Coordinates of C-alpha atoms and ligand atoms in Angstrom, one line a residue:
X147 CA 71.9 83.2 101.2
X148 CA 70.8 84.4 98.1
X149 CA 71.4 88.3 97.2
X150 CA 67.9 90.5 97.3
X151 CA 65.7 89.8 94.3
X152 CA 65.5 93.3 92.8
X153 CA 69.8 92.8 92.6
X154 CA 69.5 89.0 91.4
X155 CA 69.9 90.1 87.8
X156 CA 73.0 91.9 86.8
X157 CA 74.4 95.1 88.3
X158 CA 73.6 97.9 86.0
X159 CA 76.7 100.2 85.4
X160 CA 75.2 104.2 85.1
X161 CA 78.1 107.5 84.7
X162 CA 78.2 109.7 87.5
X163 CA 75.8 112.5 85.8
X164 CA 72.0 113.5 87.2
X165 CA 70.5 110.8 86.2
X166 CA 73.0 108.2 87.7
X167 CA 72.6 109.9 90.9
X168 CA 69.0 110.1 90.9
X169 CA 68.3 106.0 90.2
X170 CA 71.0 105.5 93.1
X171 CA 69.5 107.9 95.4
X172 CA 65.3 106.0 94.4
X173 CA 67.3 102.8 95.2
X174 CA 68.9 104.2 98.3
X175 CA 66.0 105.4 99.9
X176 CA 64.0 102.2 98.9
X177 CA 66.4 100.3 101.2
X178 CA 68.8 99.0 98.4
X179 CA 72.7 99.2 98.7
X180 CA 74.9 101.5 95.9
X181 CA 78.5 101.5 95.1
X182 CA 79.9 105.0 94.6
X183 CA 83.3 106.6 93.9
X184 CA 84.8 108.4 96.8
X185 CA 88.1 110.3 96.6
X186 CA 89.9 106.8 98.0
X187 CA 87.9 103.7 96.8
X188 CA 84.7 102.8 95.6
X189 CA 81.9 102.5 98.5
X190 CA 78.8 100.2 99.3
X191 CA 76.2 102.6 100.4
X192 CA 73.3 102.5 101.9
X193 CA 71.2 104.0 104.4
X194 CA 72.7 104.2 107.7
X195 CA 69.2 104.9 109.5
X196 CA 67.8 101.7 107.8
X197 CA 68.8 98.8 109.5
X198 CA 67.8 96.2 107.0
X199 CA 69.5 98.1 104.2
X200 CA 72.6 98.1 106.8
X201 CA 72.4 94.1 106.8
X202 CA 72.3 94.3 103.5
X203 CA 75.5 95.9 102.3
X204 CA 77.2 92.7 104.9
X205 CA 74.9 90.2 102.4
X206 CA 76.3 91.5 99.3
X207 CA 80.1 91.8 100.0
X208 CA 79.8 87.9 101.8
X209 CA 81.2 89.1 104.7
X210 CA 81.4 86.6 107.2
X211 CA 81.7 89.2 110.4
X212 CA 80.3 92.4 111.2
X213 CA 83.1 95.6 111.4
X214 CA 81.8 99.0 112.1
X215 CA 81.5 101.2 109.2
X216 CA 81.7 104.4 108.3
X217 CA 79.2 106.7 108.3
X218 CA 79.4 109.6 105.4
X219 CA 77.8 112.9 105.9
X220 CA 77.7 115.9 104.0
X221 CA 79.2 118.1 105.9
X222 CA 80.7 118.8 109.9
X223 CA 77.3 120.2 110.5
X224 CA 75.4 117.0 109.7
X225 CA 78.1 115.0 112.0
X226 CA 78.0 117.1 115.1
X227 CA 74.1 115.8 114.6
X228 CA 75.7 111.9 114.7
X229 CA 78.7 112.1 116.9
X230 CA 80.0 114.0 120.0
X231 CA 83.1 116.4 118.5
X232 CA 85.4 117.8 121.2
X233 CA 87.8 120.6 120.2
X234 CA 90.2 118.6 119.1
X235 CA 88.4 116.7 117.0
X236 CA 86.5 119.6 115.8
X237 CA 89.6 121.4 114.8
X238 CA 90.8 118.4 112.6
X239 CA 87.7 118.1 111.1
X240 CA 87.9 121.9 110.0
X241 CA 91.4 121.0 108.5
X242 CA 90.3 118.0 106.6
X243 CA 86.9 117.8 105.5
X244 CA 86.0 117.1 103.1
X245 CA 88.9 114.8 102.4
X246 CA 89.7 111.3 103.0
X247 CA 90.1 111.3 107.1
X248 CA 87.2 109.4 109.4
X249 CA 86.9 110.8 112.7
X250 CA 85.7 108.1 115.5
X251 CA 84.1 110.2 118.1
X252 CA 81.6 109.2 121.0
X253 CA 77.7 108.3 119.1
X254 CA 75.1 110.8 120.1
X255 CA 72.3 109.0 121.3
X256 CA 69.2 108.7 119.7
X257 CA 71.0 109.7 116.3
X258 CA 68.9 107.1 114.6
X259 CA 72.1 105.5 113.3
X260 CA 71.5 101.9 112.6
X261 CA 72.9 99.6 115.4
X262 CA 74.5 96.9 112.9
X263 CA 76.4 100.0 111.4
X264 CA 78.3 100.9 114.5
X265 CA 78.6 97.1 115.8
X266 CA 76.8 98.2 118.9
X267 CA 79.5 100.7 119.7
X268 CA 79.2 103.7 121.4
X269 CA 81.2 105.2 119.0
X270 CA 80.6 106.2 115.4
X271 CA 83.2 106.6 112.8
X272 CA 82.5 109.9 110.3
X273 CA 83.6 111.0 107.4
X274 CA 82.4 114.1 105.0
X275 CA 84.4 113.0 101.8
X276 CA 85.1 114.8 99.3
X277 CA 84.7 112.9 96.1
X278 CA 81.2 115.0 93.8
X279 CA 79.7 111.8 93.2
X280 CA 79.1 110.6 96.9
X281 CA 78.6 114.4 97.7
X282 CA 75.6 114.4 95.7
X283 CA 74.3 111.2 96.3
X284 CA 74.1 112.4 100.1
X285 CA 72.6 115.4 99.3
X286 CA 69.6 113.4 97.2
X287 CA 69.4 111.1 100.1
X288 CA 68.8 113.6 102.8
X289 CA 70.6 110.6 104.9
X290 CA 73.8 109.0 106.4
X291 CA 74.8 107.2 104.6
X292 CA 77.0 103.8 105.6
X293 CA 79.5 102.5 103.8
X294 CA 82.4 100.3 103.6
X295 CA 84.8 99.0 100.4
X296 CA 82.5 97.9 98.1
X297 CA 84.4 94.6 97.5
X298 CA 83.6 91.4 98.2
X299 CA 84.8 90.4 101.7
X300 CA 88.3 89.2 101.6
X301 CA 88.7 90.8 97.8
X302 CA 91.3 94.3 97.6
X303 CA 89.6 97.7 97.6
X304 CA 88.2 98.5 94.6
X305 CA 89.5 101.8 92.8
X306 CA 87.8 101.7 89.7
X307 CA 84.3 100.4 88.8
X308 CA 85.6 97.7 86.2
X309 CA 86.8 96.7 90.1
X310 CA 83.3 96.5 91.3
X311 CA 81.9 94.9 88.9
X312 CA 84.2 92.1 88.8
X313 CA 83.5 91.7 92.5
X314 CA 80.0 92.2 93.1
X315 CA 78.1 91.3 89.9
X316 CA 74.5 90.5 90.2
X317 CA 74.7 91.3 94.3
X318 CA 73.9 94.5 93.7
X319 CA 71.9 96.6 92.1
X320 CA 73.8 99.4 90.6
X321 CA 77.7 100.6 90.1
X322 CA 78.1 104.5 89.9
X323 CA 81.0 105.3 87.1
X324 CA 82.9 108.1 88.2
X325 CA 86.4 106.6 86.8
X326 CA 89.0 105.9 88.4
X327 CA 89.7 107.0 92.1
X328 CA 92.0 109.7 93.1
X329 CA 93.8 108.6 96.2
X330 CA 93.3 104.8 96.0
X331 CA 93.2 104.1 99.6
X332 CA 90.8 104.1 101.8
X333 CA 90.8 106.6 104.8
X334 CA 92.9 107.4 107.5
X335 CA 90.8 106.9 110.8
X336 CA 91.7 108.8 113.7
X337 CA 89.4 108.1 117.1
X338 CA 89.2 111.2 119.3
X339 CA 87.1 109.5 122.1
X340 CA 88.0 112.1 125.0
X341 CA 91.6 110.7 125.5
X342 CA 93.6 112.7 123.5
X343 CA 93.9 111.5 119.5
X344 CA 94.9 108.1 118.4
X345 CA 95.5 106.7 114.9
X346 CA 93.4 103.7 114.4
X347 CA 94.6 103.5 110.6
X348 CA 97.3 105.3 108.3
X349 CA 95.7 106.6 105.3
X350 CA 96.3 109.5 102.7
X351 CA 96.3 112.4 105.7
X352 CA 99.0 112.3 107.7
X353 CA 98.0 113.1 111.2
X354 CA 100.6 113.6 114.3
X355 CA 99.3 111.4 116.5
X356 CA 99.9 108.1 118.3
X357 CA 99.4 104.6 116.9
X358 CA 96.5 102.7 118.5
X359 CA 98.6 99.5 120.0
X360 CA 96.0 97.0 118.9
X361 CA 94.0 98.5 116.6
X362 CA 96.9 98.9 114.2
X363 CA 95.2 96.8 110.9
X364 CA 91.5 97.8 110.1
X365 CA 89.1 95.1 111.8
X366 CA 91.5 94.1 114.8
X367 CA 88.6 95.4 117.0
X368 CA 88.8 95.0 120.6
X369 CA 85.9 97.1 120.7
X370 CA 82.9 95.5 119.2
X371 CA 80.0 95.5 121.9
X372 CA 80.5 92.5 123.8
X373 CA 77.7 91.5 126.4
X374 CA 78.2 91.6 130.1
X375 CA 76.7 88.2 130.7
X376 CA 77.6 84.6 129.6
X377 CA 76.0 83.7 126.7
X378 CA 75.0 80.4 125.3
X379 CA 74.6 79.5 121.6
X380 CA 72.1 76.7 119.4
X381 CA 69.6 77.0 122.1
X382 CA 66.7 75.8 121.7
X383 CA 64.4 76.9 124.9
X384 CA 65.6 79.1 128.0
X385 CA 67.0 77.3 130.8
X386 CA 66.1 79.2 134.2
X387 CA 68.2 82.5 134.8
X388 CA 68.3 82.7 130.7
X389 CA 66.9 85.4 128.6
X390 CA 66.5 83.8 125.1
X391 CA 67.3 85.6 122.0
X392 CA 64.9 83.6 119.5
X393 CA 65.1 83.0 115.8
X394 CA 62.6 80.9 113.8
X395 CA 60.6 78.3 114.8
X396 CA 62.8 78.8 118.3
X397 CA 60.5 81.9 120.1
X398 CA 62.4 83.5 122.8
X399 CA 62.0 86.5 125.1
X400 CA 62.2 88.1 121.8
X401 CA 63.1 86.8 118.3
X402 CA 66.2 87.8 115.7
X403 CA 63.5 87.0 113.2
X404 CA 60.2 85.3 113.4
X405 CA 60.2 84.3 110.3
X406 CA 64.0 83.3 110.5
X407 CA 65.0 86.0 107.7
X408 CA 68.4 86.7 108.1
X409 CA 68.3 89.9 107.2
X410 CA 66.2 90.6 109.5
X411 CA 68.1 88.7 111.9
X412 CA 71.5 90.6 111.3
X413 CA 70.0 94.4 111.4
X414 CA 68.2 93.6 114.7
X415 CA 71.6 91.3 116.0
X416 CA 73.4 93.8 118.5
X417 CA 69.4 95.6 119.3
X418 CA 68.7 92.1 121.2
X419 CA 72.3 92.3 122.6
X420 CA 71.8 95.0 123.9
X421 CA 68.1 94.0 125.1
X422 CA 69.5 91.0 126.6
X423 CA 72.3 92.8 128.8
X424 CA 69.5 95.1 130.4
X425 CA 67.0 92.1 130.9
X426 CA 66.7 91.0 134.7
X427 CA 67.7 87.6 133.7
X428 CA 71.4 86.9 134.6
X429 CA 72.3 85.1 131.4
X430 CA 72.0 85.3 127.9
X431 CA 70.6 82.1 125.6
X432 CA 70.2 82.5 121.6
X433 CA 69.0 80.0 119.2
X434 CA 70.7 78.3 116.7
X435 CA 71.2 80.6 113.4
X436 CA 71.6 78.0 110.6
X437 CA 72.5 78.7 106.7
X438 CA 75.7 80.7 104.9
X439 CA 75.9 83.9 104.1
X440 CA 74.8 85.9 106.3
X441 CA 74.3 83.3 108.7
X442 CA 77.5 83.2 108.9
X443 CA 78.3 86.6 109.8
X444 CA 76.0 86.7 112.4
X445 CA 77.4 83.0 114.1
X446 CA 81.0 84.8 114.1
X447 CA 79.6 87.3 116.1
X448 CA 77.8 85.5 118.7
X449 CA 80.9 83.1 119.0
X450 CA 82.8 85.9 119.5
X451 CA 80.3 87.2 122.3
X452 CA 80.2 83.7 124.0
X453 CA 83.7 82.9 123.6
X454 CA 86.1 84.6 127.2
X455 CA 87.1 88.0 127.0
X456 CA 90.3 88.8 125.2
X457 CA 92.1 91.8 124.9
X458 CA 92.2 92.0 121.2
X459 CA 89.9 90.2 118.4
X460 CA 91.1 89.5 115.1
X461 CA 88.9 90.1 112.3
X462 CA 88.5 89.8 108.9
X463 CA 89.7 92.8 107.2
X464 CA 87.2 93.9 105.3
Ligands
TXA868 O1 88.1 105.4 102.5 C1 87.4 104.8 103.2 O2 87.4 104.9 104.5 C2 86.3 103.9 102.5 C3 85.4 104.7 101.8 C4 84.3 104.0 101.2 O3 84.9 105.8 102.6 N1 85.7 103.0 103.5 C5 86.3 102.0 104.2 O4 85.4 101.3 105.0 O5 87.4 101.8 104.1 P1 85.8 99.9 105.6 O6 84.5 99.3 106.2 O7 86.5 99.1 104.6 O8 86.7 100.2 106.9 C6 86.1 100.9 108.0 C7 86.9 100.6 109.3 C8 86.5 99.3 110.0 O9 87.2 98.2 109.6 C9 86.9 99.7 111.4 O10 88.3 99.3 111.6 C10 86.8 101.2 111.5 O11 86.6 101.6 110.2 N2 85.8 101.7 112.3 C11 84.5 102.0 112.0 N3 83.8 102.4 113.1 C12 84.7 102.3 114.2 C13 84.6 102.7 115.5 N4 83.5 103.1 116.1 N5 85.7 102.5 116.3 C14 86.9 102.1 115.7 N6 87.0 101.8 114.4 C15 86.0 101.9 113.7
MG869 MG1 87.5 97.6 103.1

């Protein structure tokens, strides 16, 4: 698809100063995705409460599935608002944050975090980094803020904004300079879900605790939500029994996007899900999702939803 129109021209370059942080914070809050230095590689952020600015950080980097990401808060205050923190992951926070470790704890509900951020999960992974340039651009946003490698999908992390650049050119808006990054990879993830702590990703903090068998590379999720009934794709009405996620000219029980934008379509993909489980109808229909880009994310997860269960799913890393 093509990238939003107000990041079709070239990506503007700003230094991390006041002024930097204040265009990136205006395009923030008006929806748009931002790369930003952290203390291990540049981010894409947006707004994690904004679905649509959600979707697009997945439309700029190309990405042709939909990982979790990380949500970045100021501070362990602001993430005990998010996520569920139990003592032990409470006391790990206190050791590490700010600094480059991402807690995956249970998702508060109603914590207005964007569905397409967590992949449906009930979990949310959280990090308070420590790098001044994301620092202040969520304290001028007031919000979580989501973001993953700001790289285009398949691409190596980027370290520097030169890296960025080269990457994402003319998909985004703007690139904040805040030179090169100090620890150059990302984040070590550690999920503290109420059975003990497991590492879901080695990173720059070492933490003692025991390998996730399965989760061992980012993106090998077993956990993305997965409905509870068959599903059926490139449907084009509702057979009886079905409950029919619509897109387009296809209306449904309720549509991905009436007007088949796929932006749309992606931020409201694991809503309907979701929607669908809970319906009284015993199976799940959706309509056919045509197009690239983003299109193609959002196929790759509804294969993966209609495909038999397995106990692992390989993704692309992102
Ligand atoms: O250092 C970093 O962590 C960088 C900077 C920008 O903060 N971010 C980063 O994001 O590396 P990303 O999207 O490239 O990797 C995030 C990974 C996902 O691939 C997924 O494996 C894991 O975090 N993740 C996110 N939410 C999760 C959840 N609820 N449960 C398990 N894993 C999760
Ligand atoms: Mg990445």
């Amino acid at each position: 698809m093509r990238p939003p129109d107000s990041a079709a021209n070239a990506t503007r370059v700003l230094p991390f100063d006041e002024t930097g942080i204040a265009c990136a914070a205006t395009l923030v809050l008006g929806g748009q995705p931002v790369a930003v230095p952290t203390e291990t590689v540049y981010g894409l952020a947006a707004d994690a409460t904004n679905p649509d600015a959600v979707a697009l950080i997945y439309a700029a980097k190309g990405r042709p599935s939909f990982n979790p990401l990380i949500v970045h808060v100021p501070d362990l205050t602001t993430a005990e608002t998010l996520g569920v923190f139990d003592a032990e992951a409470r006391a790990l926070a206190e050791a590490h944050w700010p600094g480059p470790l991402t807690i995956v704890v249970p998702a508060r509900t109603g914590n207005g975090i964007a569905a397409l951020a967590t992949a449906g999960l009930a979990t949310i992974a959280l990090r308070v980094p420590a790098h001044p340039a994301m620092q202040a651009l969520l304290k001028a946003c007031g919000r979580p803020l989501a973001a993953p490698s700001a790289n285009a999908s398949g691409r190596i992390s980027p370290t520097r904004a030169a890296h960025v650049l080269a990457s994402l050119n003319g998909r985004i808006a703007l690139i904040i300079d805040g030179g090169a990054t100090e620890r150059g990879i990302e984040s070590t993830i550690v999920a503290a879900t109420g059975d003990g702590l497991r590492l879901l990703r080695r990173g720059p903090i070492l933490v003692d605790a025991p390998l996730s068998s399965g989760v061992q590379a980012p993106g090998m999720l077993a956990s993305h939500y997965a409905p509870q009934k068959p599903l059926r794709l490139d449907a084009t009405e509702a057979r009886a029994g079905e409950y029919l996620i619509g897109f387009g000219e296809v209306a449904g029980d309720s549509s991905l996007s009436e007007t088949g934008n796929l932006v749309e379509a992606a931020a409201r993909l694991f809503d309907l899900l979701h929607a669908a489980d809970q319906a009284p109808q015993s199976r799940i229909a959706v309509a056919p999702i045509p197009g690239d880009g983003l299109a193609i994310a959002i196929r790759d997860r509804l294969t993966r939803a209609a495909s038999p269960r397995s106990s692992t799913e390989t993704d692309s890393s992102s």
